[in-house]
PDB file of C-alpha atoms in Angstrom:
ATOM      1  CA  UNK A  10     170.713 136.368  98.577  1.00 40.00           C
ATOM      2  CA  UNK A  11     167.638 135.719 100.191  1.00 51.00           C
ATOM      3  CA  UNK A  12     164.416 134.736  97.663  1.00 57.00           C
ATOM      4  CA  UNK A  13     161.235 136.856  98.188  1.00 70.00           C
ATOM      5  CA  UNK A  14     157.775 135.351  98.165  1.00 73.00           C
ATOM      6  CA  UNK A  15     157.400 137.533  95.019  1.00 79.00           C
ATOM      7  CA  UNK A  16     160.784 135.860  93.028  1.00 82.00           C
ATOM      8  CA  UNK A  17     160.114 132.869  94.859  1.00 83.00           C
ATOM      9  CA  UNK A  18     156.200 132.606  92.898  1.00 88.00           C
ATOM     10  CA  UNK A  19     157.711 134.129  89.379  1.00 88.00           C
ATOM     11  CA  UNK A  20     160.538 131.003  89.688  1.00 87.00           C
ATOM     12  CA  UNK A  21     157.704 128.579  90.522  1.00 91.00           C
ATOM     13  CA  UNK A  22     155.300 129.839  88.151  1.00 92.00           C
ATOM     14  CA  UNK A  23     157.518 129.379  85.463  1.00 91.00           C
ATOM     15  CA  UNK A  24     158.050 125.596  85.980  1.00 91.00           C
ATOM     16  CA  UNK A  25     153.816 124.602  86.227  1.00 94.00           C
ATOM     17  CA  UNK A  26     152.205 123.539  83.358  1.00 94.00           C
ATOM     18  CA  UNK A  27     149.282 125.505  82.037  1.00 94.00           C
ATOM     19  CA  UNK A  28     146.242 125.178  85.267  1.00 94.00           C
ATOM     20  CA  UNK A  29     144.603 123.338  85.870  1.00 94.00           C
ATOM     21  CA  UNK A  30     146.495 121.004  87.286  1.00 96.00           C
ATOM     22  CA  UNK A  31     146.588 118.499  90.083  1.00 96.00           C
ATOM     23  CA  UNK A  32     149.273 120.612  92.262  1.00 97.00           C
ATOM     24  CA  UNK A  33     150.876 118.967  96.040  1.00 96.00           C
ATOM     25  CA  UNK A  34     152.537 121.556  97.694  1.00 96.00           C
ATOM     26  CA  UNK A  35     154.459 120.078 100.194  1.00 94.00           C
ATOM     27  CA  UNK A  36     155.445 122.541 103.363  1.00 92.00           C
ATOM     28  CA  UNK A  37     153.551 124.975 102.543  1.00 93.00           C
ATOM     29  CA  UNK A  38     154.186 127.115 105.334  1.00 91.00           C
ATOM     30  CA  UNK A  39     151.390 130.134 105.891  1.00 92.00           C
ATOM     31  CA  UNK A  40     150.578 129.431 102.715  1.00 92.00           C
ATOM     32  CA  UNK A  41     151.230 132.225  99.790  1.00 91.00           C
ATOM     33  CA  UNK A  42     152.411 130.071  97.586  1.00 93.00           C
ATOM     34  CA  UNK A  43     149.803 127.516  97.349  1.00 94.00           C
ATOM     35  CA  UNK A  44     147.600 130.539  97.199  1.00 93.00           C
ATOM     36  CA  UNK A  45     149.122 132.257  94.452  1.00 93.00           C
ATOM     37  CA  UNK A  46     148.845 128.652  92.594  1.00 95.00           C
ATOM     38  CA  UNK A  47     145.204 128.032  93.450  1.00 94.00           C
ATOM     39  CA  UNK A  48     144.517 132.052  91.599  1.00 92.00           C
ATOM     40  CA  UNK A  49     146.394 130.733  88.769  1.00 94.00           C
ATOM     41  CA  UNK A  50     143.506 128.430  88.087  1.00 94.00           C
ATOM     42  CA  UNK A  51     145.376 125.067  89.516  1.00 96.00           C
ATOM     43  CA  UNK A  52     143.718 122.387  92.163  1.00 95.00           C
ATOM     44  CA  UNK A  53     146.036 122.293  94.746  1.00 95.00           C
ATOM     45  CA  UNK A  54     146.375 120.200  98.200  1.00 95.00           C
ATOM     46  CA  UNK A  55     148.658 122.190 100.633  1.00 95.00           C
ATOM     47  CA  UNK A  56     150.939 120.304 103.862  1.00 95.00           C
ATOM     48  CA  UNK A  57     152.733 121.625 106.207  1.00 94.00           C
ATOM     49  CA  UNK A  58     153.651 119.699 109.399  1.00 93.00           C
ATOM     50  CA  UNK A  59     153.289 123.158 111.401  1.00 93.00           C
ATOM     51  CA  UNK A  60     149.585 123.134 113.194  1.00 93.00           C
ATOM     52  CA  UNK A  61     150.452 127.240 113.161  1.00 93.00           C
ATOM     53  CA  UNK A  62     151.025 127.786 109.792  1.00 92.00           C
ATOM     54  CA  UNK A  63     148.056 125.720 108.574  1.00 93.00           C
ATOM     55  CA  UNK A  64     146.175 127.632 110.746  1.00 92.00           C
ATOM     56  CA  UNK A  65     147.405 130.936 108.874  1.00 91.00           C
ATOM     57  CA  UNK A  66     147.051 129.386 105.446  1.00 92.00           C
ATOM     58  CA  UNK A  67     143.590 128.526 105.708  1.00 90.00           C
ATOM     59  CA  UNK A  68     143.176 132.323 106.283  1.00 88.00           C
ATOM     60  CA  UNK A  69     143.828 133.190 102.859  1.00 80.00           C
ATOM     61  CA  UNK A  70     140.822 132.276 101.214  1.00 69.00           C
ATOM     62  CA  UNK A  71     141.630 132.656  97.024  1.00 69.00           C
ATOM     63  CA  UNK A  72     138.375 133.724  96.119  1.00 71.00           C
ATOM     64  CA  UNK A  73     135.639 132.588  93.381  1.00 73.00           C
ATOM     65  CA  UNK A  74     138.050 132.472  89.964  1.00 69.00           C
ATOM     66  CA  UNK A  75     140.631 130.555  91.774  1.00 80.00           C
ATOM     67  CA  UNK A  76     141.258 126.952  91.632  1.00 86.00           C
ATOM     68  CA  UNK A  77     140.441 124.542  94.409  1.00 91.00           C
ATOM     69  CA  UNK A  78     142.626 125.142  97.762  1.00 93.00           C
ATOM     70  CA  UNK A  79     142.904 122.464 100.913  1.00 92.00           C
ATOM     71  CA  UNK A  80     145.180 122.679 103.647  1.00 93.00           C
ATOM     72  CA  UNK A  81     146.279 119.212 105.492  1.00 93.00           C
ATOM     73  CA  UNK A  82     148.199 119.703 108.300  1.00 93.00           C
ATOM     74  CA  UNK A  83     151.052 116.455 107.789  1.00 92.00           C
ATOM     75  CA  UNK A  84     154.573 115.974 106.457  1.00 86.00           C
ATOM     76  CA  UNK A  85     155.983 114.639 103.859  1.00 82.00           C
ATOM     77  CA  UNK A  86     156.719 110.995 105.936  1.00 78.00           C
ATOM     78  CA  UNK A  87     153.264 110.393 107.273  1.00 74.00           C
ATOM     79  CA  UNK A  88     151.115 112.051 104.705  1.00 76.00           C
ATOM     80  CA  UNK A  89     149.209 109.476 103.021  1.00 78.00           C
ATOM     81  CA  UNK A  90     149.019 111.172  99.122  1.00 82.00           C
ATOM     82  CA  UNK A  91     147.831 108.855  96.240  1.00 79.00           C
ATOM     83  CA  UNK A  92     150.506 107.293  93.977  1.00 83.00           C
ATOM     84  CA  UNK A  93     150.861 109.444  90.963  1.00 85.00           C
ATOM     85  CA  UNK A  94     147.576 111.409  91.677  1.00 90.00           C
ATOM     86  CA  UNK A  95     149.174 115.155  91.279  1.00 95.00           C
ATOM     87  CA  UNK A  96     150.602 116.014  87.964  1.00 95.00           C
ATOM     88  CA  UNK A  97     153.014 118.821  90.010  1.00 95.00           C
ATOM     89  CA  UNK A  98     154.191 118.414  93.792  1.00 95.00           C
ATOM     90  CA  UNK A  99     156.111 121.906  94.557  1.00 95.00           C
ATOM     91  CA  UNK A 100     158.225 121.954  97.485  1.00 92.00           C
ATOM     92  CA  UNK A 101     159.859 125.092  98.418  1.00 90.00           C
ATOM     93  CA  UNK A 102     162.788 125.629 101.211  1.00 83.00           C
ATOM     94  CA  UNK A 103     161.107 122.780 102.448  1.00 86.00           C
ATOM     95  CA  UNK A 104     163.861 119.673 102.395  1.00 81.00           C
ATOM     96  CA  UNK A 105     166.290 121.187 104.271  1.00 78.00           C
ATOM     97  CA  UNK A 106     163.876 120.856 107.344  1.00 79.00           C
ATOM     98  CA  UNK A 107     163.682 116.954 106.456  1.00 82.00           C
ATOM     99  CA  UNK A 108     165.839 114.440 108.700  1.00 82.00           C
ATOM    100  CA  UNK A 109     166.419 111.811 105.164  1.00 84.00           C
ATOM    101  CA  UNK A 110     166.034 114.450 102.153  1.00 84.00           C
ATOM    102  CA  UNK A 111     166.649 111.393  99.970  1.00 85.00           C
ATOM    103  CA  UNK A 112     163.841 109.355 101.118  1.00 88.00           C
ATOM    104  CA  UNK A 113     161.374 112.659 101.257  1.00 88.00           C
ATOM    105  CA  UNK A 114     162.283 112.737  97.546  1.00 88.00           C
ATOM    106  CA  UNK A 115     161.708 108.677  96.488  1.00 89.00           C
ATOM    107  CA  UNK A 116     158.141 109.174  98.406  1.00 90.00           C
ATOM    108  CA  UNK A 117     157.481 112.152  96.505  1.00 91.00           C
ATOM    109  CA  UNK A 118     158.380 110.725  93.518  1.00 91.00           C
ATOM    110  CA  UNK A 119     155.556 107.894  93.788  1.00 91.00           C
ATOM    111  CA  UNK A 120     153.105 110.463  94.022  1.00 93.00           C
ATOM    112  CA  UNK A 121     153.698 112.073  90.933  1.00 94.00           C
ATOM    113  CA  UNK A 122     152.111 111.294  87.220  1.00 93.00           C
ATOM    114  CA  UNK A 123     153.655 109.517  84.710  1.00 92.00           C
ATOM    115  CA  UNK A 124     154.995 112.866  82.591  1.00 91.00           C
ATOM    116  CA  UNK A 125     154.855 114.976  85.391  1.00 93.00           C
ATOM    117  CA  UNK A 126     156.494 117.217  87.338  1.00 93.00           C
ATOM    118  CA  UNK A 127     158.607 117.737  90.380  1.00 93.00           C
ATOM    119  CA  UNK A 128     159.346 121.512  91.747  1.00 92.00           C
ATOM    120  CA  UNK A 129     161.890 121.768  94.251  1.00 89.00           C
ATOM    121  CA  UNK A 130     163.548 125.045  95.441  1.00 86.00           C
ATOM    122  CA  UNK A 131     165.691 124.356  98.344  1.00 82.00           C
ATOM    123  CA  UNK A 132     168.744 124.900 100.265  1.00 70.00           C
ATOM    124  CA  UNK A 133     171.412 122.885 101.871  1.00 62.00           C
ATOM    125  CA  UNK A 134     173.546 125.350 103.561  1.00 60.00           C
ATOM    126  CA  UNK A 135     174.911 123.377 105.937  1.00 62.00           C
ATOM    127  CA  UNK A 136     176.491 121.313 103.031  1.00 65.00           C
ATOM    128  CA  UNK A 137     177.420 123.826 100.650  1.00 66.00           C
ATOM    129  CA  UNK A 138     181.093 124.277 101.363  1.00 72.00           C
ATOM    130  CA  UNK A 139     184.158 125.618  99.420  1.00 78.00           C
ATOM    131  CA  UNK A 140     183.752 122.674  96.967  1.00 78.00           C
ATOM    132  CA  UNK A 141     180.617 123.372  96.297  1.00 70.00           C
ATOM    133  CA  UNK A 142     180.916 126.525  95.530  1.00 75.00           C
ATOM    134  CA  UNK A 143     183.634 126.391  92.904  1.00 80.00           C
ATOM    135  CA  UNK A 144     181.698 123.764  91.157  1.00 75.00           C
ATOM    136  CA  UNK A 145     179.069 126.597  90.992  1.00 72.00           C
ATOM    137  CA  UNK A 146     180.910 129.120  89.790  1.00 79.00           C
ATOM    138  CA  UNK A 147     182.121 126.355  87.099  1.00 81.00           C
ATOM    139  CA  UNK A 148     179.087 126.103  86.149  1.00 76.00           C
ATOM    140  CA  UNK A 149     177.720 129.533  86.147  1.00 74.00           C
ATOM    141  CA  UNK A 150     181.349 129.895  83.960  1.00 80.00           C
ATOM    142  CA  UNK A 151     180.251 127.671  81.433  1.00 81.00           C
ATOM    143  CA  UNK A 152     176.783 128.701  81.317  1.00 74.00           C
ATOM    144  CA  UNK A 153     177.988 132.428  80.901  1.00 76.00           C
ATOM    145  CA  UNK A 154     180.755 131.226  77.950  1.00 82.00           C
ATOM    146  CA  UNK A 155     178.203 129.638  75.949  1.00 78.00           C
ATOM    147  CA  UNK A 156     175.122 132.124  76.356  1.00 73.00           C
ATOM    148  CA  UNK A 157     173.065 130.286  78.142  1.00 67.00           C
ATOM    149  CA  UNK A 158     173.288 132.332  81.322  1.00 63.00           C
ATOM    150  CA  UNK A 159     170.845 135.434  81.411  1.00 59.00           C
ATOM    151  CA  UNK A 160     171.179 138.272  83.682  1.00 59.00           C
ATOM    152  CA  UNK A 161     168.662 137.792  85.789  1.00 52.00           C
ATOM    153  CA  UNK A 162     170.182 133.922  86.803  1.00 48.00           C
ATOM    154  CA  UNK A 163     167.368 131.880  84.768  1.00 50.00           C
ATOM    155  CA  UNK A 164     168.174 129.327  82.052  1.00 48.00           C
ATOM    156  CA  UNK A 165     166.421 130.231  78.527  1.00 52.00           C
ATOM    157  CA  UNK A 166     163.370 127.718  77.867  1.00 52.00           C
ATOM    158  CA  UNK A 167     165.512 126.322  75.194  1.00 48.00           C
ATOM    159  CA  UNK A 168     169.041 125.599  75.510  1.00 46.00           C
ATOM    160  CA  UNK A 169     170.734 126.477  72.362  1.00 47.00           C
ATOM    161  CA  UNK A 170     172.769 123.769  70.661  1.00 45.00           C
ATOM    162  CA  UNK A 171     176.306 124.032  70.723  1.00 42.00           C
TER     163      UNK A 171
END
């Protein structure tokens, strides 16, 4: 199933903490996302490697009541972010695109608060193979046995204890 920009903001939105906050959002593409984020009242620094898409995200101006919004065009290896200076770095079907996904994520990690948070909403499809899908349906089994599986795919905010 493919994620619209609309589900894709909702599933986002849902994991920031109250705005404003320091935000990274890191491939931000033509930038909806780190426009929706900037009209929810949070500071946020955009990158996208892609000289085209920064170009069409600096188009979308957010307007007087949103938060601060600055496009850098620069990936995640050479961009030069301050160690824990963003209490949120969002990165959406961005890692896939990344040659060492593990070492995108350790850099990413430095740049990060103490107590903050880490967004990622991603895809490996070319690694998602027969076993992993049964361990997802295992998973999805056990979530759906014990209630903690809503219709609409989304944990509760509270797990409830066994």
């Amino acid at each position: 199933m493919q994620l619209t920009h609309g589900r894709l903001w909702r599933l986002v939105a849902d994991a920031l903490p109250a705005a404003p906050a320091q935000v990274l959002d890191v491939g931000c593409g033509p930038g909806a996302l780190s426009l929706e984020m900037a009209r929810a009242g949070h500071d946020v620094t955009a990158i996208d490697p892609d000289e085209t898409a920064i170009d069409l995200a600096r188009r979308g101006a957010p307007g007087p009541s949103a938060g601060p919004l600055a496009h850098h065009r620069a990936g995640v290896e050479p961009w030069d972010a301050p160690d824990a200076g963003y209490d949120v770095v969002v990165t959406t079907r961005t890692l896939h695109h990344v040659e060492d996904p593990a070492e995108a994520i350790a850099r990413i990690r430095r740049w990060i608060r103490p107590g903050g948070r880490f967004v990622c909403v991603d895809f490996l499809h070319d690694r998602f193979d027969d076993r992993a899908a049964r361990w997802l349906a295992q998973v999805r089994g056990v979530l759906e046995a014990t209630g903690q599986f809503r219709g609409d795919g989304r944990l509760p905010a509270e797990p409830e204890a066994a």
